[in-house]
mmCIF file of C-alpha atoms in Angstrom:
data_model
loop_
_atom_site.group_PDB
_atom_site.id
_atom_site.type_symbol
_atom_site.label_atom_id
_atom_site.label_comp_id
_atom_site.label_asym_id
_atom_site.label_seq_id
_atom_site.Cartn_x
_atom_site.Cartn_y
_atom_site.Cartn_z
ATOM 1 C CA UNK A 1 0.000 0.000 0.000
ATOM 2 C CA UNK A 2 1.569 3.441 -0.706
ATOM 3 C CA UNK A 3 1.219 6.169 0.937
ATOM 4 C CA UNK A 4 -1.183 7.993 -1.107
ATOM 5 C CA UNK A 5 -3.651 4.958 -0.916
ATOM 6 C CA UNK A 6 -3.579 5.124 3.116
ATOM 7 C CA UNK A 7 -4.107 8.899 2.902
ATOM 8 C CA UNK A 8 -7.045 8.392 0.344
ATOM 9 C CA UNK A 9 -7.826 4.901 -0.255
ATOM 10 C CA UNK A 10 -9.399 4.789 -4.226
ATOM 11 C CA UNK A 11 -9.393 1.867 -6.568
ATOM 12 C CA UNK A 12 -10.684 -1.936 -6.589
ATOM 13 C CA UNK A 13 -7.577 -2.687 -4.783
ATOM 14 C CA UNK A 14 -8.533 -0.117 -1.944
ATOM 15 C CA UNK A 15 -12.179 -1.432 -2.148
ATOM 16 C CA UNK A 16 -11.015 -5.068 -1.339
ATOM 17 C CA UNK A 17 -8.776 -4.370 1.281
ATOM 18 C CA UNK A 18 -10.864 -2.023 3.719
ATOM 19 C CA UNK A 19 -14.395 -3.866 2.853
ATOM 20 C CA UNK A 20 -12.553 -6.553 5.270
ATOM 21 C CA UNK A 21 -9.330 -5.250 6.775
ATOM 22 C CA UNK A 22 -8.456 -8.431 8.558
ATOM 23 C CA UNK A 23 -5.254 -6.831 10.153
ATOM 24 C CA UNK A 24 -7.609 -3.880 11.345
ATOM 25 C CA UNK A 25 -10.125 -5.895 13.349
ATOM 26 C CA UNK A 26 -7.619 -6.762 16.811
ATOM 27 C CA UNK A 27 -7.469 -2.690 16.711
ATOM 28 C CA UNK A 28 -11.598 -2.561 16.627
ATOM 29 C CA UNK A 29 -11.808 -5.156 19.018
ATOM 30 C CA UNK A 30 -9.383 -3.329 21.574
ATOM 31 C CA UNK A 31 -11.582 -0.279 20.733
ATOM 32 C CA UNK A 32 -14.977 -1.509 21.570
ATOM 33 C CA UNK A 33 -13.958 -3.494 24.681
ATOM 34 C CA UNK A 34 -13.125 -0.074 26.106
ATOM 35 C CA UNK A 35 -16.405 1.814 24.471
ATOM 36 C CA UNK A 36 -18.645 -0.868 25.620
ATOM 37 C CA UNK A 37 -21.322 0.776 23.923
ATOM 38 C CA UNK A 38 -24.922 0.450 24.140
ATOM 39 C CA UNK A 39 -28.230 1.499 22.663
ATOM 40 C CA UNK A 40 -28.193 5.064 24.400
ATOM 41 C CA UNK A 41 -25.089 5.575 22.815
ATOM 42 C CA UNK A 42 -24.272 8.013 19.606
ATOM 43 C CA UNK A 43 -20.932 6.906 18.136
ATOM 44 C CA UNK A 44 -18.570 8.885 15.739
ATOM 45 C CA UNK A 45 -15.755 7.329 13.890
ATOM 46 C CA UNK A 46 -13.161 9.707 12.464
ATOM 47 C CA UNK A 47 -11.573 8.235 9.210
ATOM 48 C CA UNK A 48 -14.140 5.253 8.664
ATOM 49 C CA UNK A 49 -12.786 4.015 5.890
ATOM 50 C CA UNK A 50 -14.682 1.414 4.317
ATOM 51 C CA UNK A 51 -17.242 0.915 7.693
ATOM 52 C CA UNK A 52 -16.278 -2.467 9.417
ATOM 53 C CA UNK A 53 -15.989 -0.651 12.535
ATOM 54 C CA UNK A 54 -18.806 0.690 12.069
ATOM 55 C CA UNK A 55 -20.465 -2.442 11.231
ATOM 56 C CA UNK A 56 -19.471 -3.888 14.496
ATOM 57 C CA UNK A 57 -19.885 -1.089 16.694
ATOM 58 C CA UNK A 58 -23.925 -1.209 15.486
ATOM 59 C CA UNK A 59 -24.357 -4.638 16.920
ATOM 60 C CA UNK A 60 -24.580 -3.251 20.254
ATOM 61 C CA UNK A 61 -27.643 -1.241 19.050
ATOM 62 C CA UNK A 62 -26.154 2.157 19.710
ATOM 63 C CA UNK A 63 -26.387 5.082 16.522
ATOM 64 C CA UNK A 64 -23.411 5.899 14.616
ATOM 65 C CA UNK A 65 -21.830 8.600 12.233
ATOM 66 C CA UNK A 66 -18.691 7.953 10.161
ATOM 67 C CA UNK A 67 -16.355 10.340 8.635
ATOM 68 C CA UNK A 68 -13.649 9.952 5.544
ATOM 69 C CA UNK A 69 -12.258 12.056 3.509
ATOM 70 C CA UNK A 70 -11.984 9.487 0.824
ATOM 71 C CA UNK A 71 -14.895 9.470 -1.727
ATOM 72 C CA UNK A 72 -14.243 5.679 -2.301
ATOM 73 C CA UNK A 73 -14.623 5.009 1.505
ATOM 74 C CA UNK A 74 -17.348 6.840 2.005
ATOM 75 C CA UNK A 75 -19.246 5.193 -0.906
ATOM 76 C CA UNK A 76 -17.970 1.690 0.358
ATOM 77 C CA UNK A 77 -19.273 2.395 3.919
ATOM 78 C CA UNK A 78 -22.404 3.533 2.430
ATOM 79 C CA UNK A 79 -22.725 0.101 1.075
ATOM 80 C CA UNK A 80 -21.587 -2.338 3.351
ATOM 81 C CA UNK A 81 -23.843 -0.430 6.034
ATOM 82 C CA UNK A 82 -26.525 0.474 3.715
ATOM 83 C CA UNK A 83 -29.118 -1.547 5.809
ATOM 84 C CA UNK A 84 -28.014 0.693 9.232
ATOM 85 C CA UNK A 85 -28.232 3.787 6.896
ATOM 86 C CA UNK A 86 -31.687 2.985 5.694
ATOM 87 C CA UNK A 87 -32.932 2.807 9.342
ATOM 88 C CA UNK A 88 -31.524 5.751 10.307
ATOM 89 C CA UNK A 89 -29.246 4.271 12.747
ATOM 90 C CA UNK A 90 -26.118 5.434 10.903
ATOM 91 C CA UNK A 91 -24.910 8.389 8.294
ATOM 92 C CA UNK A 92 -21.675 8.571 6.645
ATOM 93 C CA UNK A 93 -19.976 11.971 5.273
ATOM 94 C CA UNK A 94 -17.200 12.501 3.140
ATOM 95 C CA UNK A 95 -15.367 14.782 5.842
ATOM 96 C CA UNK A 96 -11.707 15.928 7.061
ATOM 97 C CA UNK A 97 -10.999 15.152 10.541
ATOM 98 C CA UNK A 98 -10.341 18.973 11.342
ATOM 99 C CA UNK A 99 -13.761 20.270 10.388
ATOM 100 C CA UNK A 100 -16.259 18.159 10.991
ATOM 101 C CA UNK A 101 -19.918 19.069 10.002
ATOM 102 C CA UNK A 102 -21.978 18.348 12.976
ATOM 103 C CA UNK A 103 -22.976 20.642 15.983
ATOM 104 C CA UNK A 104 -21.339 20.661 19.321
ATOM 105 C CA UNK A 105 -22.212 18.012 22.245
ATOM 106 C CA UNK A 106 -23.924 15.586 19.391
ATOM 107 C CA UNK A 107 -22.152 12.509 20.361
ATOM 108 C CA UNK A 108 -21.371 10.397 23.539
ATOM 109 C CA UNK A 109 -18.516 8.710 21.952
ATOM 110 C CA UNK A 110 -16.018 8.699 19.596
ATOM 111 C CA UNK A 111 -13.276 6.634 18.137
ATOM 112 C CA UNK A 112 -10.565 6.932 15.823
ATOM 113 C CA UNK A 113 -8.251 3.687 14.192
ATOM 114 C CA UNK A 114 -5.408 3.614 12.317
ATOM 115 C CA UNK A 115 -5.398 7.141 10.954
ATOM 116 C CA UNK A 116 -4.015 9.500 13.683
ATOM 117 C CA UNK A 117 -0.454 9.279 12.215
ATOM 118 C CA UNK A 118 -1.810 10.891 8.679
ATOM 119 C CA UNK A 119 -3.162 13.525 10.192
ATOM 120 C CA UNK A 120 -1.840 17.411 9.283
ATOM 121 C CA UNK A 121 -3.097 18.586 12.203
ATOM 122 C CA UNK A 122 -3.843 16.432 14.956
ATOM 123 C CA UNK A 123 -4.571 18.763 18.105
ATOM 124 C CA UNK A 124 -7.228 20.744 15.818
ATOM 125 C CA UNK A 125 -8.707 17.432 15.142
ATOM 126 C CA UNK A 126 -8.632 16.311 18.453
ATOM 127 C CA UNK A 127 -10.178 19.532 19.215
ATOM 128 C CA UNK A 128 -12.766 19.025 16.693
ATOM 129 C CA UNK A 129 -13.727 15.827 18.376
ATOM 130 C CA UNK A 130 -13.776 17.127 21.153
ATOM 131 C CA UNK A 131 -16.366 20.252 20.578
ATOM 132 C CA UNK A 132 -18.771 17.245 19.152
ATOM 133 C CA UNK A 133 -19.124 15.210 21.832
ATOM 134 C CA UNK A 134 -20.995 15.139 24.756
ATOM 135 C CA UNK A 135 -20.027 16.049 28.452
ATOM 136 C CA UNK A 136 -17.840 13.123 29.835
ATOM 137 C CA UNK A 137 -18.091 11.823 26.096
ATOM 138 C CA UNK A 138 -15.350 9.068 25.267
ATOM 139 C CA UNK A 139 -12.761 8.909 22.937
ATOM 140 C CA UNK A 140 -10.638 6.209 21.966
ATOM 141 C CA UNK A 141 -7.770 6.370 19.347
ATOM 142 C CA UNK A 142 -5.468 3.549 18.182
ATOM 143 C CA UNK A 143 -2.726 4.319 16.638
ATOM 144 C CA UNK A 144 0.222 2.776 15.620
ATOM 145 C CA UNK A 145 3.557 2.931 17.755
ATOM 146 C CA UNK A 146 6.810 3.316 16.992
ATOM 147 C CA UNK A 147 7.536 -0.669 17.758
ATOM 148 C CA UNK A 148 5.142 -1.248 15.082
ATOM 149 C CA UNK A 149 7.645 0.157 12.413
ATOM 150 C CA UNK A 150 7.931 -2.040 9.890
ATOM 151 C CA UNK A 151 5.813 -5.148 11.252
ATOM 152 C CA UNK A 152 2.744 -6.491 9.253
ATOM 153 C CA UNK A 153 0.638 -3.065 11.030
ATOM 154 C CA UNK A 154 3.032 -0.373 9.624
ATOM 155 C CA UNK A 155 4.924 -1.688 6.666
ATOM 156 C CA UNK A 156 7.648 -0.103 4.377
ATOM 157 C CA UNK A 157 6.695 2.338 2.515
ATOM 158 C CA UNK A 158 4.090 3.468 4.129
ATOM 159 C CA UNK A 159 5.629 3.720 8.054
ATOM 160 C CA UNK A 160 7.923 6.266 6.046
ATOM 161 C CA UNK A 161 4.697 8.860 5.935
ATOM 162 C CA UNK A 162 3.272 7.527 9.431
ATOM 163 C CA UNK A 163 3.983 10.586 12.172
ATOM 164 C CA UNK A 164 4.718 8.176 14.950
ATOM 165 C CA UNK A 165 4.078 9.643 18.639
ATOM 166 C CA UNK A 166 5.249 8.558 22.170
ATOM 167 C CA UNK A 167 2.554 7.651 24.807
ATOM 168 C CA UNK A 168 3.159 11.084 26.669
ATOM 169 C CA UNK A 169 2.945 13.114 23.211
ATOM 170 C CA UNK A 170 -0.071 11.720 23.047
ATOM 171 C CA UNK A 171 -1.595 11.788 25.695
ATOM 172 C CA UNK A 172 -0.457 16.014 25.966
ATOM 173 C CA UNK A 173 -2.006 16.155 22.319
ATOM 174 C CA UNK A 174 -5.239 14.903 24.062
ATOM 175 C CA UNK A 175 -4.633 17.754 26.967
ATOM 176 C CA UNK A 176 -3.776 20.414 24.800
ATOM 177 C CA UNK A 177 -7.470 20.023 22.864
ATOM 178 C CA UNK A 178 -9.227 20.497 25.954
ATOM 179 C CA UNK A 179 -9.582 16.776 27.599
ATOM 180 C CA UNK A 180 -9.558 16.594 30.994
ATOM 181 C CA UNK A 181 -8.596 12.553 31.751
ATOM 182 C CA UNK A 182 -6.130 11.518 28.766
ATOM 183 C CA UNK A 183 -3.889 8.490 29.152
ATOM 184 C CA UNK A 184 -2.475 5.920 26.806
ATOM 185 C CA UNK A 185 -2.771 2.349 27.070
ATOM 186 C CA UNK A 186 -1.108 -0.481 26.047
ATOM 187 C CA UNK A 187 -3.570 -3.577 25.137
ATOM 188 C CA UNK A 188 -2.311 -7.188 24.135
ATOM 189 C CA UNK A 189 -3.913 -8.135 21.267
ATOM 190 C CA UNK A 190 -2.857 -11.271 21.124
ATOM 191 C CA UNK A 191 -6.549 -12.825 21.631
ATOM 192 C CA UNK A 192 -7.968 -10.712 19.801
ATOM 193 C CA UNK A 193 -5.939 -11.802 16.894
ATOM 194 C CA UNK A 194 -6.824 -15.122 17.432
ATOM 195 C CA UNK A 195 -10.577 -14.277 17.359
ATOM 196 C CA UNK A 196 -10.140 -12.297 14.243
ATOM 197 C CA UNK A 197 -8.212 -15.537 12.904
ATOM 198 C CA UNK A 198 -5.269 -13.394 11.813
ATOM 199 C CA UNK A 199 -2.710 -16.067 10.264
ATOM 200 C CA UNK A 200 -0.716 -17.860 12.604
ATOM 201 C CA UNK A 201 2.478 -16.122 10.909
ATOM 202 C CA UNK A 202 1.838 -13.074 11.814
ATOM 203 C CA UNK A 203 0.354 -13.339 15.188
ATOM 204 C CA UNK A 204 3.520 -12.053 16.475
ATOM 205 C CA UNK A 205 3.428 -8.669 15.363
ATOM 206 C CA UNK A 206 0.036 -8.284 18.213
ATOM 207 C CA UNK A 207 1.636 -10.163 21.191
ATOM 208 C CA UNK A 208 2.503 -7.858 23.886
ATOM 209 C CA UNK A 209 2.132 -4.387 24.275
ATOM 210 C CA UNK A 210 1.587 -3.312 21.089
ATOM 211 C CA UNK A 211 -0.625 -0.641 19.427
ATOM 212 C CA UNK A 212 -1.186 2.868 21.885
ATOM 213 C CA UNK A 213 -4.980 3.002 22.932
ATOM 214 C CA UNK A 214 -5.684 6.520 23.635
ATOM 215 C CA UNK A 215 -8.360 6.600 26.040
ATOM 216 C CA UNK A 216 -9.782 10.621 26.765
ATOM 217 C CA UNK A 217 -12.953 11.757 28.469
ATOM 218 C CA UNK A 218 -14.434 15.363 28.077
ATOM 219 C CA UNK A 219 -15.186 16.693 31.118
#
């Protein structure tokens, strides 16, 4: 995958790879083990890409919103949630992370996978987020770390356009937008992998500490 692809997935290659990112899915599971959402919850993801979050994140029977700024995304979210879209359980805009159309306090919870190190901008777009949600609404970010450099989850070429950040640059990102509770985790993924039947060759790259989960609560 080149760069330009991860910045604005387009093409049938795209299209294949994000209707079921396999390598994604220990990241959404970490993600929604910490959301625990439920029915009274409004969820908004920030770079959607092609909606299997969000396809998991609606089993709990909470609403959702997605945001992408690629038009190929957003039309591939469209479809593979088109039966959460047509009960008005879920909407998906072709966005940027650092202006996002909706009003302030809409959501209770937001999350964020896999994108954070493309991002121009990230403490406007963390502000952004932050100015949408609810009071003592949840965010959750994973995002790659520097260990990950050049495993399976941040491969050559593409780790060369990845901003990597430490858990405290993080985590002061997080402070600087406004959050009050910010702190960085570090989940095994390791079962999660093996739920999400990753191949056995490249468990290794989600045993131990691996991925930072960003975990921030406006107060």
């Amino acid at each position: 995958m080149t760069d330009r692809r991860a910045r604005r997935p387009s093409g049938s290659q795209a299209r294949a790879g994000y209707r079921d990112p396999l390598y994604h899915r220990p990241n959404f599971r970490a993600i929604l083990n910490t959301l625990k959402l439920t029915p009274n919850d409004y969820l908004l993801e920030v770079g959607c890409g092609g909606g299997a979050l969000l396809e998991e994140a609606l089993r709990s029977g909470c609403r959702a919103a997605g945001i992408d700024h690629s038009p190929a995304m957003v039309k591939l979210a469209r479809e593979v949630n088109s039966k959460a879209i047509n009960e008005r359980r879920l909407e998906i805009r072709e966005a940027e992370a650092d202006k996002l159309p909706y009003l302030d306090s809409m959501f209770t919870s937001a999350a964020m996978t896999n994108v954070f190190g493309f991002i121009s901008d990230p403490a406007k777009a963390l502000g952004e987020i932050r100015r949408v949600l609810t009071d003592n609404g949840r965010l959750v970010v994973f995002a790659v770390s520097p260990e990950m450099r050049g495993t399976i989850a941040a491969p050559e070429p593409m780790a060369s356009r990845i901003h990597f950040y430490s858990d405290r640059e993080l985590e002061q990102l997080a402070k600087t937008a406004g959050f009050k509770e910010a702190k960085v985790e570090r989940p095994d993924l390791s079962e999660f992998a093996k739920e999400a039947e990753i191949p056995e060759e490249h468990r290794g790259s989600f045993s131990g500490p691996g991925g930072q989960l960003l975990v921030a609560r406006k107060n």
